[in-house]
Coordinates of C-alpha atoms in Angstrom, one line a residue:
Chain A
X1 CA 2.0 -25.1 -7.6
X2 CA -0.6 -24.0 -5.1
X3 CA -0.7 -21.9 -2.3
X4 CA -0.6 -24.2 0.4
X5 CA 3.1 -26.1 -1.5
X6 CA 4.3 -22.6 -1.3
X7 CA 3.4 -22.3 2.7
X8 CA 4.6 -25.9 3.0
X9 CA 7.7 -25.0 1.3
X10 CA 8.4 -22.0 3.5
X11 CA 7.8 -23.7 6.4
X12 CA 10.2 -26.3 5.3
X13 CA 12.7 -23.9 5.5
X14 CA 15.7 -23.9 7.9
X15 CA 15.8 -21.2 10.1
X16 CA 17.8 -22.2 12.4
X17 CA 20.4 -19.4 13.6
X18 CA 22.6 -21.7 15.7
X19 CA 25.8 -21.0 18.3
X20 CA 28.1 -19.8 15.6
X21 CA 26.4 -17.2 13.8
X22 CA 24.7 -16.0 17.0
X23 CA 27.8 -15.5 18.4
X24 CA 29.5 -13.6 15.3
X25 CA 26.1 -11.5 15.5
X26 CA 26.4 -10.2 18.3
X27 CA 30.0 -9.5 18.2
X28 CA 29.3 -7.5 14.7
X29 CA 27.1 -6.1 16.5
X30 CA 28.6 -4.9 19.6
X31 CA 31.7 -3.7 17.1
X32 CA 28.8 -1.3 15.3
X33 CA 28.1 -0.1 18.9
X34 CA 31.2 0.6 20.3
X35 CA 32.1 2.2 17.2
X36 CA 33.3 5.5 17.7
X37 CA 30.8 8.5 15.9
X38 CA 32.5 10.2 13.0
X39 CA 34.5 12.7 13.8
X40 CA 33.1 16.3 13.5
X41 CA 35.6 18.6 11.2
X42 CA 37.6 21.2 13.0
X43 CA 34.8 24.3 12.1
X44 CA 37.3 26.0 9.2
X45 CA 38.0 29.7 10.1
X46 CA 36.4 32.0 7.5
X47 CA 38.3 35.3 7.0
X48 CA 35.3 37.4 8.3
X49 CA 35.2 39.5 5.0
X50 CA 34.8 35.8 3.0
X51 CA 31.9 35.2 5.1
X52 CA 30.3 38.8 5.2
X53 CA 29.9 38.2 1.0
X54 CA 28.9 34.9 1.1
X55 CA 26.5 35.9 3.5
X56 CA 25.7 38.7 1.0
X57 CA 25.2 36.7 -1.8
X58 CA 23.1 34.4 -0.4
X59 CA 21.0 37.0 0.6
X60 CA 20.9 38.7 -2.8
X61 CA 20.0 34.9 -4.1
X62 CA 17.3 34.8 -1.4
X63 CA 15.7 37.9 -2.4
X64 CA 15.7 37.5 -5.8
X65 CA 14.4 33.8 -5.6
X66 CA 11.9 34.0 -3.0
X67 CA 10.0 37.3 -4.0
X68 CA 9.9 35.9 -8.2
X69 CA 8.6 32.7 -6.3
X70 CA 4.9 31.9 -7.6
X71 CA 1.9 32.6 -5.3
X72 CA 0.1 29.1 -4.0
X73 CA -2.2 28.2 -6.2
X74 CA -5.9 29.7 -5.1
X75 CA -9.0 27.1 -4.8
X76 CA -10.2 26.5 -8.3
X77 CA -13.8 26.1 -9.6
X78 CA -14.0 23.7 -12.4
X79 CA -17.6 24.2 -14.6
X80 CA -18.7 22.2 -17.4
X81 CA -21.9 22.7 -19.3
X82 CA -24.1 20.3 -20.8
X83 CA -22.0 18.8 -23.9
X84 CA -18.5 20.1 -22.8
X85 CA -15.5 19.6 -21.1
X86 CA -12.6 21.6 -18.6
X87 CA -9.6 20.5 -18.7
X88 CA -7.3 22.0 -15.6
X89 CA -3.9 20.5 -15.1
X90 CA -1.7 21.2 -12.2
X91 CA 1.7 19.6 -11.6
X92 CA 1.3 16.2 -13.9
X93 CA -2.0 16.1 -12.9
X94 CA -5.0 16.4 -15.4
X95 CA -8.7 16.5 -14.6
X96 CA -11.0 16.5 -16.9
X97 CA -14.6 17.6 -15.9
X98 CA -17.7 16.4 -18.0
X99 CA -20.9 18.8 -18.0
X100 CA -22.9 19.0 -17.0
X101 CA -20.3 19.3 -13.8
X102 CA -19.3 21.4 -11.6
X103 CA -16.1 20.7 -9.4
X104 CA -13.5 22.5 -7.0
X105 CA -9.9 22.0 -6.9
X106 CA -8.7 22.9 -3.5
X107 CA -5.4 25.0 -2.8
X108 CA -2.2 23.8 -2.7
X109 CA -1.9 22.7 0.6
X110 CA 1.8 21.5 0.4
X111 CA 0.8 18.0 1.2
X112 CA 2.0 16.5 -2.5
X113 CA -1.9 15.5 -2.9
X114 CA -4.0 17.6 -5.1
X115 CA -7.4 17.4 -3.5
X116 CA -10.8 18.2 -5.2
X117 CA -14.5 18.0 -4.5
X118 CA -16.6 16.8 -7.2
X119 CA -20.3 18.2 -6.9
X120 CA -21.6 16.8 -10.0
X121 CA -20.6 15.6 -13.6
X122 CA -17.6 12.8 -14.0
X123 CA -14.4 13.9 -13.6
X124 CA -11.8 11.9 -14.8
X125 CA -8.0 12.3 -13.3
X126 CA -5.0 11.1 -15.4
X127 CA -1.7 11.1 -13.2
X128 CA 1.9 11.2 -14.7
X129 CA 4.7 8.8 -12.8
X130 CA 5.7 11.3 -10.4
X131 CA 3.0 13.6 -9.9
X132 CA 1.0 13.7 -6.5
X133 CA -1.6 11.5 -5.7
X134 CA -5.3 12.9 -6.0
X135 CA -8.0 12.8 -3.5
X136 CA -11.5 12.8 -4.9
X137 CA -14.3 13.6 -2.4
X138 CA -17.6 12.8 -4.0
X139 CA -21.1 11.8 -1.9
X140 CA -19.2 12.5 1.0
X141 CA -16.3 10.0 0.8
X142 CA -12.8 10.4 -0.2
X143 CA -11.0 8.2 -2.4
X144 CA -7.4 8.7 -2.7
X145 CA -5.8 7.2 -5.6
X146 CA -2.5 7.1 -7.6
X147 CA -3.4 5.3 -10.4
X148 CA -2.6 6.8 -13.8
X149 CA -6.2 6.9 -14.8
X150 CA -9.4 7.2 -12.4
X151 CA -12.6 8.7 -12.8
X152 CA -15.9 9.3 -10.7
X153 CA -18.9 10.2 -12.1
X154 CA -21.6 12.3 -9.8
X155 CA -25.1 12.0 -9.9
X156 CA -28.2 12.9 -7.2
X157 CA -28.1 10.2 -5.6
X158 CA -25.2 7.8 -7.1
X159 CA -21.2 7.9 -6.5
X160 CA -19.3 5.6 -9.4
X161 CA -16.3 4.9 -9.4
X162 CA -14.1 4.5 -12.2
X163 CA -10.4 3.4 -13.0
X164 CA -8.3 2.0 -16.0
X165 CA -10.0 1.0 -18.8
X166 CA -13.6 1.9 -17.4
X167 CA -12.3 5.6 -17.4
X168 CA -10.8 5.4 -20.5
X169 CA -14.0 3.7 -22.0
X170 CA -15.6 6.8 -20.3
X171 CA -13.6 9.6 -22.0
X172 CA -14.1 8.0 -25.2
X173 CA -17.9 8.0 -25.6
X174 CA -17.8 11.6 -24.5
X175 CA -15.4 13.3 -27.0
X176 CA -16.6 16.3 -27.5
X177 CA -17.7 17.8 -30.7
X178 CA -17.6 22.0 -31.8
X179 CA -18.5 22.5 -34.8
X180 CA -17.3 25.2 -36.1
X181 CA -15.2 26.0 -33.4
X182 CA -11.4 26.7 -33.1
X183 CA -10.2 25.2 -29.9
X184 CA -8.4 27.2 -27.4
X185 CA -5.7 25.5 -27.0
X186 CA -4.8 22.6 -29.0
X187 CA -3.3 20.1 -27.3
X188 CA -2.2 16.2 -27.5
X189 CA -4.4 13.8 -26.2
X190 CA -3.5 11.9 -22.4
X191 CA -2.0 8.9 -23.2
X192 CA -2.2 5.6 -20.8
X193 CA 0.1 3.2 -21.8
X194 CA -0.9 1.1 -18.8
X195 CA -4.9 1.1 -20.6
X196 CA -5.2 -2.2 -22.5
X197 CA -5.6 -1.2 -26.6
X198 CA -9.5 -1.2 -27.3
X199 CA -10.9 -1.0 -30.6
X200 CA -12.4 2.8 -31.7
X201 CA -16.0 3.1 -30.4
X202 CA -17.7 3.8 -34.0
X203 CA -18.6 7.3 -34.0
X204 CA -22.9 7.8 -34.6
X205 CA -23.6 10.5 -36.6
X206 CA -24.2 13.7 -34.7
X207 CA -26.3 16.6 -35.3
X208 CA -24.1 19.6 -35.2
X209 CA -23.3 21.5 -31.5
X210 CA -24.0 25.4 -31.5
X211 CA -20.8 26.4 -30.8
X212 CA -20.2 27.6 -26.5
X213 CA -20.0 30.7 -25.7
X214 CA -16.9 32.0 -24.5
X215 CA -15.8 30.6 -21.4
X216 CA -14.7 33.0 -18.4
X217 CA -12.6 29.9 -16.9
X218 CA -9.3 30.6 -17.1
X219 CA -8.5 26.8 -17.2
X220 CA -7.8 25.3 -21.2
X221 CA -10.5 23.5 -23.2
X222 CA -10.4 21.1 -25.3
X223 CA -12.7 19.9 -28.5
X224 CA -11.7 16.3 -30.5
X225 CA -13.9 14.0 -32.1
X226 CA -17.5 13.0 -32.4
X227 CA -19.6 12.6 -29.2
X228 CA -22.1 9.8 -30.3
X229 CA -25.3 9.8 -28.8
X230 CA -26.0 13.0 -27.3
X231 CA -28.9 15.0 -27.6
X232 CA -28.8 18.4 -29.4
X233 CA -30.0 21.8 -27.4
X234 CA -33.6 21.9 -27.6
X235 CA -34.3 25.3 -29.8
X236 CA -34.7 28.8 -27.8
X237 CA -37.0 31.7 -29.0
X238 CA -35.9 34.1 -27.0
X239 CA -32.1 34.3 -27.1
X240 CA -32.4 36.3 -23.5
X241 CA -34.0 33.5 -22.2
X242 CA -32.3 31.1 -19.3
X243 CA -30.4 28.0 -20.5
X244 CA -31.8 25.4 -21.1
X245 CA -32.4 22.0 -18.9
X246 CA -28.8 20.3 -19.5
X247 CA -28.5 17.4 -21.8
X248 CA -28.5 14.3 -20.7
X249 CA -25.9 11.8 -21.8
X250 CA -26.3 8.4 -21.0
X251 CA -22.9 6.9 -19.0
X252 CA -22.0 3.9 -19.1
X253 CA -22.5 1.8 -15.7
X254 CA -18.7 1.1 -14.5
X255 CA -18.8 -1.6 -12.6
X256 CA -16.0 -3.3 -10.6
X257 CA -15.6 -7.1 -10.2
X258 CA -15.5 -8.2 -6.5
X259 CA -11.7 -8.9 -6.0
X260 CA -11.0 -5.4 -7.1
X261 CA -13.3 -4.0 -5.1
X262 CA -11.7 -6.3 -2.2
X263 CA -8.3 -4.6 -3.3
X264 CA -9.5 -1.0 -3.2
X265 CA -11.3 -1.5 0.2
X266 CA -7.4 -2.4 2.1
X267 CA -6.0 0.5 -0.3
X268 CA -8.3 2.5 1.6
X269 CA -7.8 1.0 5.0
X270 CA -3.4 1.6 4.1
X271 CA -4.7 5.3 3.7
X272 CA -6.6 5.8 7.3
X273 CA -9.9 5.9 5.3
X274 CA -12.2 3.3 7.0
X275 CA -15.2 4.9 5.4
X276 CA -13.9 4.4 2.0
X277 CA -13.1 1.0 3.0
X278 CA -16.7 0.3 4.1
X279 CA -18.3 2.1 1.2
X280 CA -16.7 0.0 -1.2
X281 CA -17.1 -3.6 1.1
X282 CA -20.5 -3.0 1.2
X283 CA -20.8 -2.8 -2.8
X284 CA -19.3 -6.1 -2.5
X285 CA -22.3 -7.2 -1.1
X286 CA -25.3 -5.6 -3.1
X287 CA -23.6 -5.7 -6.2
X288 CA -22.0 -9.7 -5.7
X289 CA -24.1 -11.3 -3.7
X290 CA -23.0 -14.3 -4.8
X291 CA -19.3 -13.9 -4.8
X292 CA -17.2 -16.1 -2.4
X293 CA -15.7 -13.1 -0.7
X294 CA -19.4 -11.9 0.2
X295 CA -18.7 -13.7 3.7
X296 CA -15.1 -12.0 3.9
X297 CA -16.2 -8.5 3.3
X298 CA -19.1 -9.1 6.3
X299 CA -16.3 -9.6 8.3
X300 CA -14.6 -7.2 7.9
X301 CA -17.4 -4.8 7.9
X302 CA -17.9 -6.8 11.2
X303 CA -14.6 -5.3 12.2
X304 CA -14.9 -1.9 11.3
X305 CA -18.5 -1.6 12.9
X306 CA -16.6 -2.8 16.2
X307 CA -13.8 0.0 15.7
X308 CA -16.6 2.5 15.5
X309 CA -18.5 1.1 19.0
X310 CA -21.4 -0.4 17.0
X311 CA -21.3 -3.4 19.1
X312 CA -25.0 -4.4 17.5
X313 CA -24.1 -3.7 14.3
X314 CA -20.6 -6.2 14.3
X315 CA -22.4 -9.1 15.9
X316 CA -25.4 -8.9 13.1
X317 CA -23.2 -9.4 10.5
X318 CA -21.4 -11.9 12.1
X319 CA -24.7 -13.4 12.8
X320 CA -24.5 -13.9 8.7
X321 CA -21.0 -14.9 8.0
X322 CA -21.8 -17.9 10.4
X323 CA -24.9 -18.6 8.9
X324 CA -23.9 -18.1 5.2
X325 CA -20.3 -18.6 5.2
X326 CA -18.8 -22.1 3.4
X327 CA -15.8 -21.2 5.2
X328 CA -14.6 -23.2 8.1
X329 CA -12.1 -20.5 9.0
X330 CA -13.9 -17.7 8.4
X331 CA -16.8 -19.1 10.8
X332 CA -14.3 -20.1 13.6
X333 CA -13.2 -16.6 13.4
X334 CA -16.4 -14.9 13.1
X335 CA -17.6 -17.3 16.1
X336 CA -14.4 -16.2 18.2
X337 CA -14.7 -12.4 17.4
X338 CA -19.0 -12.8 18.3
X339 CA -18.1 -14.3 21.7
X340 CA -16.0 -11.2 22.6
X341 CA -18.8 -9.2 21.5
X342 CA -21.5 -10.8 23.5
X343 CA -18.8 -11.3 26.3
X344 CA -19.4 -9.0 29.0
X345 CA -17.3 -6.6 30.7
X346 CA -15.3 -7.5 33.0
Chain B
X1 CA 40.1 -12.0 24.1
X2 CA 38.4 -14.3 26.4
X3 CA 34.9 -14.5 25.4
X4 CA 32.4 -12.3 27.5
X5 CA 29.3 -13.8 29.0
X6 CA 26.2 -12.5 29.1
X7 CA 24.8 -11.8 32.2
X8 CA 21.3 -13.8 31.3
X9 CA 18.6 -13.5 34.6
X10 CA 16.0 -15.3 32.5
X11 CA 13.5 -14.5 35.6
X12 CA 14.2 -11.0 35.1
X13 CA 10.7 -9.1 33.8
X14 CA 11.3 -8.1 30.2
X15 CA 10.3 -4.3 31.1
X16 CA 13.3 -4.5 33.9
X17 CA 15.8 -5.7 30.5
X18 CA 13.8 -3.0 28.1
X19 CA 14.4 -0.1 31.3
X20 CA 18.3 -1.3 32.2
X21 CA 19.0 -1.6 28.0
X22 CA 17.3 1.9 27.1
X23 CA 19.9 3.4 30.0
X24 CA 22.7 2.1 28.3
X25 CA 23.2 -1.6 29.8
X26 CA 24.7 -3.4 27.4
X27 CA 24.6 -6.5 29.6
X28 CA 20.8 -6.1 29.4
X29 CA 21.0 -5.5 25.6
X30 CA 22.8 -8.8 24.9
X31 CA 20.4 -10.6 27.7
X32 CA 17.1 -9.2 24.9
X33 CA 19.7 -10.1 22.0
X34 CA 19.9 -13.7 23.1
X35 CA 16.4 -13.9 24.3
X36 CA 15.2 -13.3 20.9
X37 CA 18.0 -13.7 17.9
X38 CA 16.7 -17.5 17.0
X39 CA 12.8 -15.6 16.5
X40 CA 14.2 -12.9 14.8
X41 CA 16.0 -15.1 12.9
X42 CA 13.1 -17.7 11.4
X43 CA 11.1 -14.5 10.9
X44 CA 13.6 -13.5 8.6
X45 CA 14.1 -16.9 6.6
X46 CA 10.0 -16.9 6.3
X47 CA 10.0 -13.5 4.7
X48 CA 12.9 -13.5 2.6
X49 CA 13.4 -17.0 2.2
X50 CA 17.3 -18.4 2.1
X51 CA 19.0 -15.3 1.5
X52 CA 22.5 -15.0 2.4
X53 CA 22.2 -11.6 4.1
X54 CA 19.9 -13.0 6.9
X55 CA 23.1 -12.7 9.1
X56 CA 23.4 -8.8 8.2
X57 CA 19.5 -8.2 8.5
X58 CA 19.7 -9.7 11.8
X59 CA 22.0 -7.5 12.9
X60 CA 20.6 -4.6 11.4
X61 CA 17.2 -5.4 13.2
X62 CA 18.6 -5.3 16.6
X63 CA 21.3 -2.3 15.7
X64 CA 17.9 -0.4 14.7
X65 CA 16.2 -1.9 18.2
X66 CA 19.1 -0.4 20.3
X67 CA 18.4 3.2 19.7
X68 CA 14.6 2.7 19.6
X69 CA 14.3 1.3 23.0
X70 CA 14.0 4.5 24.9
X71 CA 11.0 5.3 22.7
X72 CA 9.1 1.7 23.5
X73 CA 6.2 2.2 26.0
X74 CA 5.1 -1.7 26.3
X75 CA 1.8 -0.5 24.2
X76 CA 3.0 -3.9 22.7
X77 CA 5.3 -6.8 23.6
X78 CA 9.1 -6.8 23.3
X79 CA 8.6 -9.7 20.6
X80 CA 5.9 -7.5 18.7
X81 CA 8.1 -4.9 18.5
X82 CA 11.1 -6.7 17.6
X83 CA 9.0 -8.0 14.7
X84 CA 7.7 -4.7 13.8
X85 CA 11.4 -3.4 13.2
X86 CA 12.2 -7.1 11.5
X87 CA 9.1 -7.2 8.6
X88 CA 10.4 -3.1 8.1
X89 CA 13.9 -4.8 7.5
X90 CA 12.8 -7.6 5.9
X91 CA 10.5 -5.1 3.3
X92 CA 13.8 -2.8 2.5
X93 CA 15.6 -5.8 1.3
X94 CA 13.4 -6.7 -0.5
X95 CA 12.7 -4.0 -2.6
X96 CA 16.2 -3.3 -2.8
X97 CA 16.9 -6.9 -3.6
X98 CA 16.6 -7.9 -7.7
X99 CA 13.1 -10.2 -8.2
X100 CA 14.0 -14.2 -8.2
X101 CA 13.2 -16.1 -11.3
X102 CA 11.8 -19.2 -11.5
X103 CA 15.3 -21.0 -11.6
X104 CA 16.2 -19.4 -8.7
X105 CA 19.3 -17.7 -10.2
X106 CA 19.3 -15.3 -8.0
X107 CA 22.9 -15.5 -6.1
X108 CA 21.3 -13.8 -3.2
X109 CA 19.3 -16.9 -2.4
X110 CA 21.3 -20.0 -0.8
X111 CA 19.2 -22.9 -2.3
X112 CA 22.1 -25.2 -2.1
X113 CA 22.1 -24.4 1.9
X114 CA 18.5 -26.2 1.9
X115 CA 19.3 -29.4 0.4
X116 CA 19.7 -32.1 2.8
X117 CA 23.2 -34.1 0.9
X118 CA 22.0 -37.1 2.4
X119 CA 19.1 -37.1 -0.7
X120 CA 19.2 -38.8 -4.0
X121 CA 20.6 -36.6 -6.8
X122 CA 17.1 -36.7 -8.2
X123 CA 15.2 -35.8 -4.7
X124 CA 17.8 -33.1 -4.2
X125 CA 17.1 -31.6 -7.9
X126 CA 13.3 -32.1 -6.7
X127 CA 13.7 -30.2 -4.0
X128 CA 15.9 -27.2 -5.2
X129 CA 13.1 -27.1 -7.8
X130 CA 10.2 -27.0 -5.4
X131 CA 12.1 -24.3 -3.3
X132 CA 12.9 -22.2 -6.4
X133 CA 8.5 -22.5 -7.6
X134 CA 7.9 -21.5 -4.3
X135 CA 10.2 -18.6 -3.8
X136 CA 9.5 -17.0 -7.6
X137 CA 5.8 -17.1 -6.6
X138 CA 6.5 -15.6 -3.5
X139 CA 8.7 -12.5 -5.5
X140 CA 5.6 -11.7 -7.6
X141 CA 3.6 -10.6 -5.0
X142 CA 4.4 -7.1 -3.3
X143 CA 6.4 -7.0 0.3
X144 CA 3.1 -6.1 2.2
X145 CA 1.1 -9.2 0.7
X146 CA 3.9 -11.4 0.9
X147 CA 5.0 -10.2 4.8
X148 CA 1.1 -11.0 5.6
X149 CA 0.7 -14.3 4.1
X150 CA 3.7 -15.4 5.7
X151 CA 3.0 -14.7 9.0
X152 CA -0.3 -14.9 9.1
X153 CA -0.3 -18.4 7.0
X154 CA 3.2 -19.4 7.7
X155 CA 3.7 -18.9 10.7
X156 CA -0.1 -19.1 12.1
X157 CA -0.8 -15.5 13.7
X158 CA -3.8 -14.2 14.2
X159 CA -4.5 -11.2 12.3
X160 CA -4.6 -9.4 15.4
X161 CA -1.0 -10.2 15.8
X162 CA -0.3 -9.7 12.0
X163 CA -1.9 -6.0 12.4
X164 CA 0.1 -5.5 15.3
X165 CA 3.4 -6.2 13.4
X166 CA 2.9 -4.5 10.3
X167 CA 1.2 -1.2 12.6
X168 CA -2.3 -1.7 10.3
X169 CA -5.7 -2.3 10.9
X170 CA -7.0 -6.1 11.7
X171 CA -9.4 -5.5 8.8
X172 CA -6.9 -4.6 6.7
X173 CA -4.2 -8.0 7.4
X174 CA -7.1 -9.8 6.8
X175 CA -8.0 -8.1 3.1
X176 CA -3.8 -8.2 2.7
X177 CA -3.6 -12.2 3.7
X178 CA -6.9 -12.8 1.5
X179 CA -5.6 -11.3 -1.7
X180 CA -2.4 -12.6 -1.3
X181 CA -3.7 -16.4 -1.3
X182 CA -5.6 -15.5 -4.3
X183 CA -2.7 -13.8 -5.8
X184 CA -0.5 -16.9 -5.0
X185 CA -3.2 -19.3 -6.0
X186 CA -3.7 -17.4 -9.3
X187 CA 0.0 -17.9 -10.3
X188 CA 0.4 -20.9 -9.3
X189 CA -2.0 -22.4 -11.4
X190 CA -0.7 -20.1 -14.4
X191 CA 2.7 -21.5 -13.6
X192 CA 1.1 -25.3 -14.0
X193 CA -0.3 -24.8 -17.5
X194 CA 3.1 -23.5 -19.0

């Protein structure tokens, strides 16, 4: 069945209200307005010594539940060095940060979003059902996501963007090795039963890891598995000497297709972030430049450049959708939406 | 109980009704009710397709209009609003309501009602089929894609109009109708090869 049977098939549909049910409408509904409210209770009249302890015992509860209550949580600075990993979890929330990284985990702000600032490094969030949402500013942009898994990896001059089995593919090149070394905390792996089942990457062999120093972060750590691929520490002489350069360890490119991009670009638009929105429309472009919704995502780059008052901007891309664009729509559209911006005032 | 009329001045401006019902007019109120039931109405058999609480989400819209008038500022049309407060509906039942198979077994959903008697047997069990296709597509996609596509591609507003009515940006009815044709198209050519 295609999409335009379905539209015929709704449009086929009867909607006609006629005399009779308008009528009984109306009279339901004039029945629901001239209901009367619900009655309010007669107040009860507490014998005054009742109420004196009840107002004493709530107090007593007040005191004793308010004062044990936790602190907010502080900011938190996440660090990671070249070749590990810190793990900080906070309400059903778990990031994991890469090294080299370095990452801050703002305080609670009592907004049910647990926000944090990636400088560098990839940082991959995994979300339980109900925990808050988790807003990643990276290269200046916010992404807000509620996806079980997501991950962004941080580099000079590069923002990726990662989610589902991308980030999973990304935490499993870059298991960590220790050897030698008893982890801190061991604890069970995040699962993702929403992540399609992928065969094992097959583990290269790996020259052994000095073991980390000891690690003033308060947050756990964790150590499984072998890391395949990464370069060992080049040798010191001088064990006063400054760390070395960090290791580099090749990621793998994630890369989304362009309907998925198209699908993250509203999520971002449902979440007041128009710069997210035009961030990842404009990957569309340079990264599909073939794709058929190239033309789409001009237009509605077209329409954000018009929210922001760049007049110029708007009509120069829809200079392209009715050059390029296959679609008779979209062109009428774009032609319409150019003649209001070439219009003048009035 | 003799029947009351309503007092219907259908010259008088639409701010003057909006004003007058606001204040407690319930002449003006039934004068807006009747001025836009039948609308509010198709809007509702669009979204949610035969189902046999239309006549209870109609009335719900307007019984959630009544206290909401003081609040409206005519940053929009009366009709805009209306359908603001009747795609809100329209979403609650749907998420409340249980998803449609492809059989349409729901017995929320009045196919019967659709079927014109004066039809073959066979053309009738054609049609009931092409309504239930139709409807179980439209139940896979979420309320937001599916109150888009219909009235942006149903019912032929702009998606101006459609980010007026579901209080988003134009950019972002556009993206919505777009991924719900694919969506649609995507499962209704899964659906043919079964």
């Amino acid at each position: 069945m295609s999409e335009r049977e379905v539209r015929d098939a709704l449009a086929s549909l009867d909607g006609r209200l006629g005399d009779v049910r308008r009528e009984q409408s109306w009279r339901a509904i004039e029945r629901a307005l001239d209901a009367p409210p619900a009655r309010a209770r007669p107040p009860r009249r507490w014998r005054w010594p009742v109420a004196v302890g009840l107002a004493a015992a709530l107090g007593a509860v007040w005191i004793v539940v308010i004062t044990r209550r936790p602190a907010p949580l502080a900011a938190t600075e996440l660090v990671a060095g070249a070749g590990h990993r810190t793990v900080y979890d906070r309400d059903g929330v778990v990031l994991t940060l890469l090294g080299p990284g370095a990452a801050t985990v703002a305080a609670d702000g009592g907004d049910d979003v647990v926000h944090v600032r990636v400088a560098r490094g990839t940082l991959i969030a995994d979300r339980a059902e109900a925990a808050p949402a988790v807003a990643i500013t990276a290269g200046g942009n916010t992404t807000i996501t509620r996806d079980p898994r997501f991950a962004v990896r941080v580099e000079p001059t590069t923002v990726v963007l990662g989610t589902g089995q991308r980030a999973r593919e990304i935490v499993e090149r870059h298991e960590l090795v220790v050897a030698g070394a008893t982890p801190a905390e061991a604890t069970t792996a995040p699962t993702n039963a929403a992540a399609p089942a992928e065969p094992a990457p097959v583990p290269s062999v790996v020259p052994p890891v000095p073991a980390p120093e000891p690690s003033n972060n308060p947050v756990r750590l964790r150590a499984r598995g072998a890391l395949p691929r990464v370069d060992p520490l080049p040798a010191s002489d001088d064990p006063a000497s400054p760390p070395s350069a960090p290791r580099t360890i090749t990621l793998p490119d994630i890369s989304l297709d362009a309907p998925e991009l198209y699908r993250r670009a509203e999520a971002a638009l449902a979440v007041r972030d128009p710069a997210g929105a035009r961030a990842l429309l404009e990957r569309i472009l340079h990264e599909h430049p073939d794709d058929e919704l190239v033309a789409a995502a001009r237009y509605d780059l077209a329409l954000l450049a018009r929210a922001d008052g760049d007049l110029a901007g708007a009509r120069a891309l829809l200079e392209q959708v009715l050059a390029t664009s296959p679609s008779r729509d979209l062109r009428a559209a774009a032609a319409r939406l150019h003649r209001q911006l070439v219009a003048p005032p009035p | 109980m003799n029947p009351r009329l309503a007092v219907v001045t259908p010259l008088r401006d639409e701010r003057e009704l909006v004003r007058l019902a606001a204040a407690g007019d319930r002449d003006a109120f039934e004068a807006i009710y009747r001025a836009h039931a039948d609308r509010v109405f198709l809007l509702l058999t669009r979204l949610v397709g035969p189902d046999r609480e239309r006549e209870d989400m109609l009335q719900e819209v307007f019984l959630r209009l009544h206290p909401a008038l003081p609040r409206f500022r005519g940053e929009c049309t009366l009709q805009t609003f209306l359908y603001q407060i009747t795609t809100r509906v329209a979403v609650d039942h749907l998420r409340r309501r249980r998803p449609v198979d492809a059989l349409g077994a729901d017995p929320e959903i009045d196919l019967d009602s659709e079927i014109d008697p004066a039809l073959s047997p066979a053309d009738q069990a054609a049609r009931k089929e092409e309504l239930a296709d139709a409807l179980g597509l439209l139940a896979r996609l979420g309320p937001k894609l599916r109150v888009a596509f219909v009235l942006r591609e149903v019912l032929g507003m702009s998606h101006e109009e459609v980010a007026q009515i579901v209080q988003s940006h134009p950019a972002a009815a556009r993206m919505r109708v777009a991924l719900a044709r694919r969506a649609l198209a995507r499962l209704g050519a899964r659906k043919d090869r079964t």
